[in-house]
Amino acid sequence: VHEYLGMTLNFETKGKVRIGMEDYIGAMIQEFPERMIGRVNTPAANHLFDVRANQKHFLNKEDAEQFHHLTAKLLFLSQHGRPDI
C-alpha cells in the first residue's frame, strides 16, 4: 500500500491495483468548521444565482481563505479521485 498525492494505491491483489481517496476525504472533512457540518436535501438553494448588488455581507478574511482552501481540495478530489463527478 502506497500513498501518493492524496491517493491510496493498494497493490495487495496480484495483477490489480485499488485506488482510493478515503483518507484524503476523511482528513478534509475534519478541516471543515463545526458550523459547516450538517445535512441538507440539496446543496443548491433557490437563491443560488441571484445577484445582490447592494449586499454588504462578505466572508471575513479567515473564512474566505478557509473556503478557498476547501474548495480547491474538493476540485482536486473531483478531478483525480472521481473524474465522473
Short mmCIF file of N, CA and C in Angstrom, two decimals, residues 18-55:
data_model
loop_
_atom_site.label_atom_id
_atom_site.label_comp_id
_atom_site.label_asym_id
_atom_site.label_seq_id
_atom_site.Cartn_x
_atom_site.Cartn_y
_atom_site.Cartn_z
N ARG A 18 -5.91 -1.13 -6.45
CA ARG A 18 -7.11 -0.45 -5.94
C ARG A 18 -6.69 0.96 -5.55
N ILE A 19 -7.36 1.94 -6.15
CA ILE A 19 -7.04 3.34 -5.87
C ILE A 19 -8.19 3.95 -5.10
N GLY A 20 -7.88 4.56 -3.97
CA GLY A 20 -8.92 5.18 -3.15
C GLY A 20 -8.43 6.49 -2.56
N MET A 21 -9.36 7.31 -2.16
CA MET A 21 -9.01 8.59 -1.53
C MET A 21 -9.77 8.77 -0.23
N GLU A 22 -10.10 7.66 0.41
CA GLU A 22 -10.88 7.73 1.65
C GLU A 22 -10.16 8.52 2.73
N ASP A 23 -8.84 8.31 2.88
CA ASP A 23 -8.09 9.04 3.91
C ASP A 23 -8.06 10.54 3.61
N TYR A 24 -7.91 10.89 2.34
CA TYR A 24 -7.92 12.30 1.91
C TYR A 24 -9.26 12.95 2.24
N ILE A 25 -10.34 12.23 1.95
CA ILE A 25 -11.68 12.74 2.22
C ILE A 25 -11.91 12.89 3.72
N GLY A 26 -11.50 11.90 4.49
CA GLY A 26 -11.66 11.96 5.95
C GLY A 26 -10.92 13.13 6.55
N ALA A 27 -9.68 13.36 6.09
CA ALA A 27 -8.90 14.49 6.60
C ALA A 27 -9.54 15.82 6.19
N MET A 28 -10.09 15.87 4.99
CA MET A 28 -10.75 17.09 4.53
C MET A 28 -12.00 17.38 5.36
N ILE A 29 -12.76 16.37 5.67
CA ILE A 29 -13.97 16.56 6.49
C ILE A 29 -13.59 17.09 7.87
N GLN A 30 -12.48 16.61 8.42
CA GLN A 30 -12.03 17.09 9.73
C GLN A 30 -11.67 18.57 9.70
N GLU A 31 -11.29 19.09 8.53
CA GLU A 31 -10.93 20.50 8.40
C GLU A 31 -12.14 21.43 8.38
N PHE A 32 -13.31 20.90 8.02
CA PHE A 32 -14.49 21.75 7.92
C PHE A 32 -14.83 22.33 9.29
N PRO A 33 -15.16 23.63 9.33
CA PRO A 33 -15.57 24.22 10.61
C PRO A 33 -16.88 23.61 11.10
N GLU A 34 -17.05 23.59 12.39
CA GLU A 34 -18.23 22.98 13.01
C GLU A 34 -19.54 23.54 12.44
N ARG A 35 -19.56 24.83 12.16
CA ARG A 35 -20.80 25.46 11.67
C ARG A 35 -21.17 25.02 10.26
N MET A 36 -20.23 24.39 9.54
CA MET A 36 -20.50 23.94 8.17
C MET A 36 -20.89 22.47 8.10
N ILE A 37 -20.82 21.77 9.22
CA ILE A 37 -21.12 20.34 9.21
C ILE A 37 -22.61 20.16 9.43
N GLY A 38 -23.23 19.37 8.57
CA GLY A 38 -24.66 19.11 8.69
C GLY A 38 -25.18 18.44 7.43
N ARG A 39 -26.48 18.34 7.32
CA ARG A 39 -27.09 17.71 6.16
C ARG A 39 -28.15 18.64 5.57
N VAL A 40 -28.26 18.59 4.25
CA VAL A 40 -29.30 19.33 3.54
C VAL A 40 -29.86 18.44 2.45
N ASN A 41 -31.07 18.74 2.00
CA ASN A 41 -31.68 17.95 0.93
C ASN A 41 -30.98 18.19 -0.40
N THR A 42 -30.57 19.42 -0.62
CA THR A 42 -29.87 19.78 -1.85
C THR A 42 -28.87 20.88 -1.54
N PRO A 43 -27.70 20.87 -2.16
CA PRO A 43 -26.73 21.93 -1.89
C PRO A 43 -27.08 23.25 -2.57
N ALA A 44 -28.02 23.22 -3.50
CA ALA A 44 -28.36 24.43 -4.26
C ALA A 44 -29.67 25.03 -3.75
N ALA A 45 -29.59 26.18 -3.14
CA ALA A 45 -30.79 26.88 -2.68
C ALA A 45 -31.41 27.63 -3.87
N ASN A 46 -32.65 28.04 -3.72
CA ASN A 46 -33.35 28.76 -4.80
C ASN A 46 -32.66 30.06 -5.17
N HIS A 47 -31.98 30.69 -4.23
CA HIS A 47 -31.35 31.98 -4.48
C HIS A 47 -29.89 31.86 -4.94
N LEU A 48 -29.47 30.66 -5.33
CA LEU A 48 -28.07 30.42 -5.66
C LEU A 48 -27.52 31.39 -6.71
N PHE A 49 -28.29 31.68 -7.74
CA PHE A 49 -27.79 32.53 -8.83
C PHE A 49 -28.34 33.95 -8.79
N ASP A 50 -29.01 34.32 -7.70
CA ASP A 50 -29.48 35.70 -7.57
C ASP A 50 -28.29 36.62 -7.31
N VAL A 51 -28.27 37.74 -8.00
CA VAL A 51 -27.21 38.72 -7.81
C VAL A 51 -27.76 39.84 -6.94
N ARG A 52 -27.04 40.14 -5.87
CA ARG A 52 -27.46 41.21 -4.97
C ARG A 52 -26.38 42.28 -4.98
N ALA A 53 -26.56 43.28 -5.81
CA ALA A 53 -25.55 44.33 -6.00
C ALA A 53 -25.29 45.11 -4.71
N ASN A 54 -26.28 45.26 -3.87
CA ASN A 54 -26.13 46.06 -2.65
C ASN A 54 -25.75 45.22 -1.43
N GLN A 55 -25.43 43.97 -1.63
CA GLN A 55 -25.09 43.11 -0.49
C GLN A 55 -23.78 43.57 0.14
#
